[in-house]
Coordinates of C-alpha atoms and ligand atoms in Angstrom, one line a residue:
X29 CA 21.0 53.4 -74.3
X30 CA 21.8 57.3 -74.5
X31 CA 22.6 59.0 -70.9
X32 CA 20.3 61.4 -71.9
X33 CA 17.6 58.1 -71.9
X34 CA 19.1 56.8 -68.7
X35 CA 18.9 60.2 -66.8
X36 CA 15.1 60.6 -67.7
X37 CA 14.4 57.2 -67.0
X38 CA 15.9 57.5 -63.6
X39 CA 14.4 60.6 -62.9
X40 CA 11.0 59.8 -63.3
X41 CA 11.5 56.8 -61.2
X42 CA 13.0 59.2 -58.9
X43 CA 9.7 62.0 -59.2
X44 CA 7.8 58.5 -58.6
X45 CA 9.2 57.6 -55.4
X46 CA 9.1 60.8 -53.9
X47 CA 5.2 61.4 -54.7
X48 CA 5.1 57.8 -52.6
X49 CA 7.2 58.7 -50.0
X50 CA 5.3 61.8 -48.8
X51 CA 2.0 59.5 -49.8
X52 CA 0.8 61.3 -53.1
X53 CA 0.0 57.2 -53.6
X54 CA -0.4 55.7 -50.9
X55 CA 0.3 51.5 -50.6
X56 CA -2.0 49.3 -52.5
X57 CA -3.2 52.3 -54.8
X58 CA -3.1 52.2 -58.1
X59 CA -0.6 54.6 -60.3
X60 CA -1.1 56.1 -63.6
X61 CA -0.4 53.5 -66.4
X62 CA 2.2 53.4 -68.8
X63 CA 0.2 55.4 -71.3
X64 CA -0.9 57.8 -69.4
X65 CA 2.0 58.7 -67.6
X66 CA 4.5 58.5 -70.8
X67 CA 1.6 61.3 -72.6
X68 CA 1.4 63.2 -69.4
X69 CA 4.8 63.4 -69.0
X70 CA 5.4 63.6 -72.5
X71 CA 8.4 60.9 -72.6
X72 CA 8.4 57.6 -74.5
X73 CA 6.8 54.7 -73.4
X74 CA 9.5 52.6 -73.1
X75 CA 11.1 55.4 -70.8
X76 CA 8.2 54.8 -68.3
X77 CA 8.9 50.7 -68.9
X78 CA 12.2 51.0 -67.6
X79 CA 11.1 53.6 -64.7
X80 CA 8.5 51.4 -63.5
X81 CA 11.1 48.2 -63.7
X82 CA 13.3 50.1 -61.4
X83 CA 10.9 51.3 -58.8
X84 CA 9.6 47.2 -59.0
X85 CA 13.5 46.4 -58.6
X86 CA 13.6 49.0 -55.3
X87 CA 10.4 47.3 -54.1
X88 CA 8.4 50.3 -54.3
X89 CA 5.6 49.0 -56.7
X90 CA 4.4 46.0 -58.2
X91 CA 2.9 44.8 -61.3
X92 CA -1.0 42.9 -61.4
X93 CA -1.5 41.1 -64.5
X94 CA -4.3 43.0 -66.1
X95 CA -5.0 45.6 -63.6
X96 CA -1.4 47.6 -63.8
X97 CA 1.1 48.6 -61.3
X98 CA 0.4 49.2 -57.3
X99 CA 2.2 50.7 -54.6
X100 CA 3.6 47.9 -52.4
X101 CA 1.9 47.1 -49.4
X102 CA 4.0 48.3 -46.4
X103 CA 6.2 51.0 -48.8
X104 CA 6.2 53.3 -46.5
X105 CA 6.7 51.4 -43.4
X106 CA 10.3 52.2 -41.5
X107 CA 12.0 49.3 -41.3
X108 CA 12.3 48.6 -36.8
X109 CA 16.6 48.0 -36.0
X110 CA 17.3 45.1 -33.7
X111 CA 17.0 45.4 -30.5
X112 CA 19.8 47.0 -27.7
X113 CA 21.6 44.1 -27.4
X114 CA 22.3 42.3 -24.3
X115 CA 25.7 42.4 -22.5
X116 CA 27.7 39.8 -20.2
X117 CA 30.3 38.8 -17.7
X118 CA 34.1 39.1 -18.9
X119 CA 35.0 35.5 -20.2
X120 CA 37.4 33.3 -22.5
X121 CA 36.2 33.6 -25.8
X122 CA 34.6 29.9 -26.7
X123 CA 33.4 30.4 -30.2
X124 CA 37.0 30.1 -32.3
X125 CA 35.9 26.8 -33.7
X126 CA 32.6 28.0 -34.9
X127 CA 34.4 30.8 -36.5
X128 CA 36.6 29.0 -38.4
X129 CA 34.3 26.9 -39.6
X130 CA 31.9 29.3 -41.1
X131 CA 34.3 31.3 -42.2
X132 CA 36.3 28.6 -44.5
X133 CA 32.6 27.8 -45.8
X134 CA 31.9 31.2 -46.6
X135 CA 35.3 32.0 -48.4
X136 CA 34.3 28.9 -50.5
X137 CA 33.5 30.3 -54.3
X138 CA 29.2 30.7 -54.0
X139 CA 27.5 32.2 -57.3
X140 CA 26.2 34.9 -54.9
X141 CA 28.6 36.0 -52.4
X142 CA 26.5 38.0 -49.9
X143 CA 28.8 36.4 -47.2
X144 CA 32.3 38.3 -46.9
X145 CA 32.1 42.4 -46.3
X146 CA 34.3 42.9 -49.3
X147 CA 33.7 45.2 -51.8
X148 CA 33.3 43.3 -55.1
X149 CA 35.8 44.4 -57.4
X150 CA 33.7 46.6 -60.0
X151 CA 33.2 48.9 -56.8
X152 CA 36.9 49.6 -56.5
X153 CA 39.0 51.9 -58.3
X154 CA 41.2 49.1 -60.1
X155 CA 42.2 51.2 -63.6
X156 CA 43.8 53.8 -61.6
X157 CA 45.5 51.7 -59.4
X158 CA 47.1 49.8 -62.4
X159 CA 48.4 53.2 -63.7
X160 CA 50.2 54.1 -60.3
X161 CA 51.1 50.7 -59.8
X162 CA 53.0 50.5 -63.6
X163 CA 54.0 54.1 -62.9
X164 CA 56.0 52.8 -60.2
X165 CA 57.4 49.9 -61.4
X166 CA 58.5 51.8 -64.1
X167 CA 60.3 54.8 -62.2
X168 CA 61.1 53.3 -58.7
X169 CA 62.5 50.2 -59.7
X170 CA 64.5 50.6 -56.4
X171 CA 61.9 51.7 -54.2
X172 CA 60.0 48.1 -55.5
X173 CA 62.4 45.8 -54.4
X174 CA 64.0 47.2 -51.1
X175 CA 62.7 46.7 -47.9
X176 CA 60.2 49.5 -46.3
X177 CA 60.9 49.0 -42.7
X178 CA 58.6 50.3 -40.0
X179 CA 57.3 52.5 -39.7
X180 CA 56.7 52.5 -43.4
X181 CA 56.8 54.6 -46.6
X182 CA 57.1 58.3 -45.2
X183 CA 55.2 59.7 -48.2
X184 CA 52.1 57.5 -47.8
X185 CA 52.1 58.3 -43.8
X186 CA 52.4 61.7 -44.5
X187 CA 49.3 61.5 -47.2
X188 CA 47.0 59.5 -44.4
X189 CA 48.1 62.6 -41.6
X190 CA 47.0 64.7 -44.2
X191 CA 43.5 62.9 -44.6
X192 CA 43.2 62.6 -41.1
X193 CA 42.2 66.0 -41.1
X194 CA 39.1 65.5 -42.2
X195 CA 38.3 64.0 -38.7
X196 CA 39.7 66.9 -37.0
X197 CA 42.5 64.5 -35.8
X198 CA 45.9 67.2 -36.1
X199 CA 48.7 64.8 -36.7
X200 CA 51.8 63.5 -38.4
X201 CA 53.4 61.1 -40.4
X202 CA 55.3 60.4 -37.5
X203 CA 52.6 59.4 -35.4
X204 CA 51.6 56.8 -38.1
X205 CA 52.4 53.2 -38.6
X206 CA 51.5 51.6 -42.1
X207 CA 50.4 47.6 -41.5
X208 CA 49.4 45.0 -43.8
X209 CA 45.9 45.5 -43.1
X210 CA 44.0 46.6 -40.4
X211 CA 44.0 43.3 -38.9
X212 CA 48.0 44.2 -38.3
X213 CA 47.1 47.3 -37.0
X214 CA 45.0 46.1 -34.3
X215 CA 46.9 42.8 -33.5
X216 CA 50.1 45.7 -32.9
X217 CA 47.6 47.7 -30.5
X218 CA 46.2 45.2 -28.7
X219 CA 49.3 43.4 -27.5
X220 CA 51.1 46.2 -26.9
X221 CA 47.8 47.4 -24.8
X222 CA 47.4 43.7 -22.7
X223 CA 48.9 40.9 -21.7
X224 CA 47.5 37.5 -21.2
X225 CA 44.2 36.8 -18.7
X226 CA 43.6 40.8 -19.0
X227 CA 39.6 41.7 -19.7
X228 CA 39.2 43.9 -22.8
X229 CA 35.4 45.2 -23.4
X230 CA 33.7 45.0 -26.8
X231 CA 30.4 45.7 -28.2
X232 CA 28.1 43.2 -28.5
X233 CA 27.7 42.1 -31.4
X234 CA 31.1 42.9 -32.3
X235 CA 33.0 42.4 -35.5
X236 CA 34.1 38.8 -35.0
X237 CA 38.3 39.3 -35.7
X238 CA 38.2 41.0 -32.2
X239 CA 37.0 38.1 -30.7
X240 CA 40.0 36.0 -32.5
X241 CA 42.3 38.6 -32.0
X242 CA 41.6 38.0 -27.9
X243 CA 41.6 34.4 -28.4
X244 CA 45.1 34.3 -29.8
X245 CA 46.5 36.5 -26.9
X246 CA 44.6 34.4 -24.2
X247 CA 42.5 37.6 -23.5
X248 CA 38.7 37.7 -21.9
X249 CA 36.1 39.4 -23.1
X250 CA 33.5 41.2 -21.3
X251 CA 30.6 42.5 -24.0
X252 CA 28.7 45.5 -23.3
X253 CA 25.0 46.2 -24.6
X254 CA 24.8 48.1 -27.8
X255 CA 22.9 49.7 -29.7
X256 CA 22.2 49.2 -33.5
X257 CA 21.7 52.7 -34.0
X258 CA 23.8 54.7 -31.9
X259 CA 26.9 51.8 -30.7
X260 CA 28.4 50.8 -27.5
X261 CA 26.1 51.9 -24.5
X262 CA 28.6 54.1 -22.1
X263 CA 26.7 53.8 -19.0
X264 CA 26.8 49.9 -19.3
X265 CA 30.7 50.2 -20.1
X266 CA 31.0 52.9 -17.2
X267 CA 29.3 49.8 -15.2
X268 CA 31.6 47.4 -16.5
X269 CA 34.7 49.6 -15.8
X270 CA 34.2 50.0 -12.0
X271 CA 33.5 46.3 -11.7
X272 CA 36.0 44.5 -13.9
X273 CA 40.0 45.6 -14.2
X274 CA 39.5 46.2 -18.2
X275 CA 42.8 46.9 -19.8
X276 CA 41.6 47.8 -23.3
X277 CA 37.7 49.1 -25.0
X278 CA 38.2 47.8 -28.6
X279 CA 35.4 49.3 -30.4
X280 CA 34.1 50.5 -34.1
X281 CA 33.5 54.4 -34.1
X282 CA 31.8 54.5 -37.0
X283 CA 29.5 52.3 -39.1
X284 CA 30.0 49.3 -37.2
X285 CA 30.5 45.9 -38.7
X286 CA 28.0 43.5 -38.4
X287 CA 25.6 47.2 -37.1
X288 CA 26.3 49.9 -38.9
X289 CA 25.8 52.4 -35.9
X290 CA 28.0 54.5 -34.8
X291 CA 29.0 56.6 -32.1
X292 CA 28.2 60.6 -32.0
X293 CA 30.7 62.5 -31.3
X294 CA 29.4 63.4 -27.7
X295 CA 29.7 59.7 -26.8
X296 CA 33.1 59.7 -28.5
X297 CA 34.2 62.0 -25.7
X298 CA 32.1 60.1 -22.9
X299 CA 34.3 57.2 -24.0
X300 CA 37.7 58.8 -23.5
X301 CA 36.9 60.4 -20.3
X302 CA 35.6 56.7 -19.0
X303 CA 39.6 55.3 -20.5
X304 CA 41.2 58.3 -18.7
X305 CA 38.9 57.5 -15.6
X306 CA 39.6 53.9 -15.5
X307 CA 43.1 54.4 -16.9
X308 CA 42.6 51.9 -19.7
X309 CA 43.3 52.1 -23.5
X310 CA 40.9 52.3 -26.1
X311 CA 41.5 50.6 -29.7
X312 CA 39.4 52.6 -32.3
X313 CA 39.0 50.5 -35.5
X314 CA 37.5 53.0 -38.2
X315 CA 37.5 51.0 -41.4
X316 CA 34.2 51.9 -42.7
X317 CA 34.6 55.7 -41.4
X318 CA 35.3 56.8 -45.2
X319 CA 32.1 55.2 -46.3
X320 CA 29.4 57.4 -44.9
X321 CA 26.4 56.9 -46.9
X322 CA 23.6 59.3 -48.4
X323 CA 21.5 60.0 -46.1
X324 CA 19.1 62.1 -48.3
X325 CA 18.6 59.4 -50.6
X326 CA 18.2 57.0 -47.7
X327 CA 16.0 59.2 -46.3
X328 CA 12.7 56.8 -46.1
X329 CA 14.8 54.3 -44.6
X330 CA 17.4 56.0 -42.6
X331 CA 17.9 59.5 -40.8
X332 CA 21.0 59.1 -39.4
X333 CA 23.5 61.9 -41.2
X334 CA 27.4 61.7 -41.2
X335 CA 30.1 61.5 -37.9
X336 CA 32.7 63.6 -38.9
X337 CA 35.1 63.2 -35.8
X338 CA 36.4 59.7 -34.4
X339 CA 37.1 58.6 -30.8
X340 CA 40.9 59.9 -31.6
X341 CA 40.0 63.3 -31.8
X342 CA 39.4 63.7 -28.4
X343 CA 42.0 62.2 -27.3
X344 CA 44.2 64.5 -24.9
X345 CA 46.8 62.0 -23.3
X346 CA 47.4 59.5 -26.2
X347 CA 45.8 56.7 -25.0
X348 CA 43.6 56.0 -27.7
X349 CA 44.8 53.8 -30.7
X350 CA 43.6 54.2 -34.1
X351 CA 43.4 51.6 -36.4
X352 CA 42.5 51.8 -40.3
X353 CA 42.7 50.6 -44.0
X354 CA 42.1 50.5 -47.2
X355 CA 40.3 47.2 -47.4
X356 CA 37.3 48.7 -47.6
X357 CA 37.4 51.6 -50.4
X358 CA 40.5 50.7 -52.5
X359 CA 41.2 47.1 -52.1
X360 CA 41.4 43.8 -50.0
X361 CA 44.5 42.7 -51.6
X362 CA 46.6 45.4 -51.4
X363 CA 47.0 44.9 -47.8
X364 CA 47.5 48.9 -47.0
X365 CA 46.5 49.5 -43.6
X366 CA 47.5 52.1 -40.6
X367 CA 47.3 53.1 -36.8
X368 CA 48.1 55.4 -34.9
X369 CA 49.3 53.9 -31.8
X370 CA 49.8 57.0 -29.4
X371 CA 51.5 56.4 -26.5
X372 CA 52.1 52.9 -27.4
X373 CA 54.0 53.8 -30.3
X374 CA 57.9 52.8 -29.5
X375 CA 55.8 48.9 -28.4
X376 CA 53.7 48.9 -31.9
X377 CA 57.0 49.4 -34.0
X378 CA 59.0 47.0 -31.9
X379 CA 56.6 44.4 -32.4
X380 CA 56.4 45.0 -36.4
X381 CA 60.3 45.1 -36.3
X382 CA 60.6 41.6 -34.2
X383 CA 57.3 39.8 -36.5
X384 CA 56.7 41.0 -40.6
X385 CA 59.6 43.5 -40.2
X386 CA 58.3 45.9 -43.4
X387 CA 55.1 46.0 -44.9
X388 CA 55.3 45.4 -48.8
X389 CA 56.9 48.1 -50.6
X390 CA 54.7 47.7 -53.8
X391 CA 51.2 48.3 -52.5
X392 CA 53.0 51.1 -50.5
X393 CA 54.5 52.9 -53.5
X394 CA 51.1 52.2 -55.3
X395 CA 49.0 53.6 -52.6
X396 CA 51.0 56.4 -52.0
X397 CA 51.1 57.6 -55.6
X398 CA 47.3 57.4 -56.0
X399 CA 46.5 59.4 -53.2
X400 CA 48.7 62.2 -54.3
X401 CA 47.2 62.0 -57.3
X402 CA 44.1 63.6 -55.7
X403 CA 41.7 60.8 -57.5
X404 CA 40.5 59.2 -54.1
X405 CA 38.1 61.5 -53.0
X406 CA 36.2 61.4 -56.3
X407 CA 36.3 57.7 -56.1
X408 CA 34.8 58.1 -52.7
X409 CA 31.9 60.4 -53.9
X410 CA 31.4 57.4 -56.5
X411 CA 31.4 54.8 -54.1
X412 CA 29.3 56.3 -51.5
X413 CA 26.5 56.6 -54.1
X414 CA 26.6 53.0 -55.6
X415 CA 26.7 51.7 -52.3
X416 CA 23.7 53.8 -51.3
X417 CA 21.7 52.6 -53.6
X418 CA 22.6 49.0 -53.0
X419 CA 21.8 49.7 -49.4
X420 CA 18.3 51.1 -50.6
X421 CA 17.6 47.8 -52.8
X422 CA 18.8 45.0 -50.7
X423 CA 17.1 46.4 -47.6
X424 CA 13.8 46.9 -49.5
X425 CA 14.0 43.1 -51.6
X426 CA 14.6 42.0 -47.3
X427 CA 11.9 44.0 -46.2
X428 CA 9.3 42.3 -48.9
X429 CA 10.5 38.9 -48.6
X430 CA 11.9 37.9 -45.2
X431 CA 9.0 36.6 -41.9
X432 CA 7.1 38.9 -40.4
X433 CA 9.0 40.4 -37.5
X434 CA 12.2 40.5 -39.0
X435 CA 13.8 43.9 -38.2
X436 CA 16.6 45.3 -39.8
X437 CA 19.8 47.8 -39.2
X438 CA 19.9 50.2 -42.1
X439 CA 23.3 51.7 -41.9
X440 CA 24.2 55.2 -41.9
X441 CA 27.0 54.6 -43.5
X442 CA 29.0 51.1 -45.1
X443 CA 27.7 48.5 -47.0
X444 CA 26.9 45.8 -44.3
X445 CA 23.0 45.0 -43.3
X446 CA 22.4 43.7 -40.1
X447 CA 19.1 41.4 -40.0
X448 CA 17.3 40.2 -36.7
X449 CA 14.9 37.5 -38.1
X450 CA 12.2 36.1 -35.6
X451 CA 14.0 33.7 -33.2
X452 CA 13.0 30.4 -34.0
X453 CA 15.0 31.1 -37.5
X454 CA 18.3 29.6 -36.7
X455 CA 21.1 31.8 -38.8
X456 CA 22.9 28.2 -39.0
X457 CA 20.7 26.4 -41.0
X458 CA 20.0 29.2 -42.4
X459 CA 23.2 29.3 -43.9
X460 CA 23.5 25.2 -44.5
X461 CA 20.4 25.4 -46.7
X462 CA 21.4 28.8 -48.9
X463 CA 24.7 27.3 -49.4
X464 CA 23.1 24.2 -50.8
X465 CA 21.9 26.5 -53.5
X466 CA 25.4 28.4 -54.0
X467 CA 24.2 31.5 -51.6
X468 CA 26.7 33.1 -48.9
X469 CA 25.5 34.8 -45.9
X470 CA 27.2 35.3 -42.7
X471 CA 25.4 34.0 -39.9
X472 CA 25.1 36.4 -36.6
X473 CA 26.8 33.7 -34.2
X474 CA 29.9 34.5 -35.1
X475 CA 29.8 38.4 -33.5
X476 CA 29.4 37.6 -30.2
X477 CA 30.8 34.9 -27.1
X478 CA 26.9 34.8 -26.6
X479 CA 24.2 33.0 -28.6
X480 CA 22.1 36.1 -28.9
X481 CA 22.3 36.6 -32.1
X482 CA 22.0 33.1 -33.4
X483 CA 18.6 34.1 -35.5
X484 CA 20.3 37.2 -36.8
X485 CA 22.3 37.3 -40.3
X486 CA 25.0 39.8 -41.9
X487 CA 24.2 40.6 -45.5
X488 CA 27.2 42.6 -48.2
X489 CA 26.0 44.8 -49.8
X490 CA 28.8 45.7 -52.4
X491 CA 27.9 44.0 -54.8
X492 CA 26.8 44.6 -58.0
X493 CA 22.4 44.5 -58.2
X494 CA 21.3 42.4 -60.4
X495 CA 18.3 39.8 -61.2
X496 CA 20.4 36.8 -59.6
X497 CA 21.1 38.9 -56.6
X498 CA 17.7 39.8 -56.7
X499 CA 16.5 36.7 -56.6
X500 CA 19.0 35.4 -53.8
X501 CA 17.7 37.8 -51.1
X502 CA 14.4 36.9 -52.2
X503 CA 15.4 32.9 -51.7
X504 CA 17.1 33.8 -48.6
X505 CA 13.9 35.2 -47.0
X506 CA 11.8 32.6 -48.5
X507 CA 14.1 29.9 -46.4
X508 CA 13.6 31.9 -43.3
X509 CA 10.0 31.4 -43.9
X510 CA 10.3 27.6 -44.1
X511 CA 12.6 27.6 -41.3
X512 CA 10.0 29.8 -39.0
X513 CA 7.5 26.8 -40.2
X514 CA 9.0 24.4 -39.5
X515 CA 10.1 25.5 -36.0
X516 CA 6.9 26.0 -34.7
X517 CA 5.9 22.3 -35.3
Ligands
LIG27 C1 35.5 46.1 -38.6 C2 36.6 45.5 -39.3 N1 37.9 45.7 -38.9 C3 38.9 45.1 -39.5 C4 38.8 44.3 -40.6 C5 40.0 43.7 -41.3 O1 40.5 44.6 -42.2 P1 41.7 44.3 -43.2 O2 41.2 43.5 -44.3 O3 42.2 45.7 -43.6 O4 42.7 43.6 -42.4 C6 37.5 44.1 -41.1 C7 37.3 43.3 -42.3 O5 36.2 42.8 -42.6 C8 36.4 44.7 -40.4 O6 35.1 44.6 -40.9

């Protein structure tokens, strides 16, 4: 197929949906056939075949044997988020067993990994990699096989100061550590910030490594009510603060993993006048803060635009510690992750001295050399749109196939969908019985010390669309439906 062909084909999809969206059709009316369309609009028929395919694919319209093709019932319905979460009183966290559990299951090999927020592969800039990665085996033989103490390679600190520009965040390389991962990164904050029995306050649901991380360093965890849409409620924390000693407020700024919310920049500052208040730390994690998505495109589903500052920004007396990667936009596996520890830096280094010592030099090197190569924020732009889309077609294929009364988080930006199905669904079973047929999902226990989110799952979303994939949503909603069923016997 030309790109000439694939342009048109897309754009008349495109012209298609937008006449549906502001309700030129509205649902369950019928629109022009192939015939007509492809002689109104002048275009070949098969162009209008593969327009209509895509707009069945983005659940827009549907096909009636004989009669043609329909708007879908409900197109133009907003999906409703979750509800504001509930919070709780500070406690040991009790669900490492469950964790583990799920998440060895889930790393198992399915045919359709909607489990693990991982970009797959095809999403990630691997060619260039493998040229910088050659490039400097080739010409810094040296560099490859010495040690890269902490802090880490100065030129790839001094690259991520650079970038952290972008968030209004004015510092440099020395302020930075690089980690193997953002899991070091936090793991570094976080002890330096506590020490055993202290409270530390998370959202609620809450990416579930913080709640591992505070089980390894004997730490209880007080979750605060959050919303989907707009993150960590401040008055509840403020609440929370003046009752409980909290040492630490580990949080997701921006498009939060298993939400996708994120916190405006007005809260941001809320947040580090409540840390200066209460004279406790905050641990930013940012990983998906690259990853805003397009909100124009999105625009049926979602409204919520960019956050272009992060809690660290505001930060005047270097108590807040910033923690980020690459896992998300680059690659996993390269293990290339950062913080910025603030005040805590002297106790972040000493601990990465006295545990992994130095951070590969290899991935470091590698990193390094494709950022200065200027190539990332093209790969960004690239990203941002596939995942977009994805984001558009999973959380339509959800919409059309899961119970009635499911509600669903459509992020502003990352690849994650958060999914609130009614509650007799358990997310358990759900799980048991789509791994039976080679499906992964994550189900919502796992984010939280509670069980409120026990009828709630986490889909990826960064992974390539296809029929199969397609299908497996479709499965996945019609299990919910059996399960809803059955549990009302
Ligand atoms: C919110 C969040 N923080 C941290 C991590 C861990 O990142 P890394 O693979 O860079 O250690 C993840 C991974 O899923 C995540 O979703």
């Amino acid at each position: 197929m030309s790109n000439a062909n694939t342009t048109l084909y897309r754009q008349v999809a495109q012209d298609l949906a937008a006449d549906i969206e502001q309700g030129v059709y509205l649902a369950e009316q019928k629109i022009p056939s192939v015939r007509k369309l492809s002689k109104q609009l002048q275009v070949s028929v098969s162009t209008i075949n593969q327009a209509y395919a895509l707009l069945e694919d983005q659940g827009l319209i549907r096909a009636k044997p004989q009669a043609g093709y329909f708007v879908r019932k409900g197109v133009n319905d907003e999906p409703v988020p979750p509800p504001v979460s509930q919070g709780g009183q500070p406690k040991a966290v009790t669900k490492v067993e469950l964790i583990n559990h799920i998440l060895e299951n889930v790393n198992k090999k399915s045919s359709i990994d909607l489990g693990c927020a991982i970009p797959n592969y095809s999403f990630l800039p691997y060619r260039s990699l493998q040229t910088h990665m050659q490039k400097v085996t080739r010409f810094n033989m040296e560099g490859v096989f010495n040690y890269e103490f902490s802090p880490g390679l100065e030129s790839l600190r001094a690259q991520i100061a650079l970038r952290m520009r972008d968030v209004g965040l004015r510092c440099h390389a020395d302020d930075i550590v690089i980690t193997q991962g953002c899991s070091e990164a936090l793991h570094l904050c976080l002890s330096s910030a506590t020490q055993r029995g202290d409270i530390i306050a998370v959202e609620s649901p809450c990416y579930y490594g913080f709640l591992q991380m505070a089980n390894l360093r004997g730490l209880k965890v007080i979750e605060i009510p959050t919303d989907p849409n707009h993150g960590i409620s401040v008055d509840a924390l403020k609440l929370a603060l003046e009752q409980w000693p909290i040492k630490a407020i580990m949080v997701t700024s921006r498009y939060s993993n298993p939400t996708g919310g994120s916190i405006s920049s007005e809260k941001q500052k809320q947040l580090v006048e409540l840390a200066r208040q209460f004279d406790c730390q905050i641990i930013e994690d940012d990983i998906y803060g690259e990853l805003p998505l397009d909100s124009s495109a999105l625009s049926v589903i979602c409204e919520k635009g960019p956050v272009n500052t992060v809690i660290k920004t505001h930060d005047t007396d270097d108590r807040v510690m910033y923690c980020s990667s690459y896992s998300k936009t680059v690659g996993p596996g390269l293990r290339i992750g950062w913080c910025i520890p603030g005040r805590n830096k002297k106790a972040v280094i000493q601990a990465q001295r006295f545990s992994t010592m130095a951070t590969s030099s290899l991935p470091q090197l590698t990193m390094a050399s494709y950022l200065q190569n200027g190539h990332y924020d093209k790969h960004l732009r690239s990203l941002r749109q596939m995942v977009t889309e994805n984001i558009k077609l999973f959380s339509q294929t959800v919409q059309y196939n899961f119970p009635k009364g499911t509600r669903l988080s459509v992020p502003a930006g990352g690849f994650i969908l958060w999914i609130c199905m009614p509650e007799n669904v358990s997310s358990i079973e759900l799980l048991h019985r789509a791994q039976a047929e080679s499906i992964s999902i994550i189900p919502g226990d796992i984010f939280s010390n509670s069980d409120q989110f026990n009828h709630y799952i986490r889909l990826n979303c960064a992974t390539p669309w296809n029929e199969d994939v397609k299908h497996a949503i479709a499965r996945l909603g019609e299990i919910a439906q059996e399960l809803e069923g059955e549990n009302k016997c």
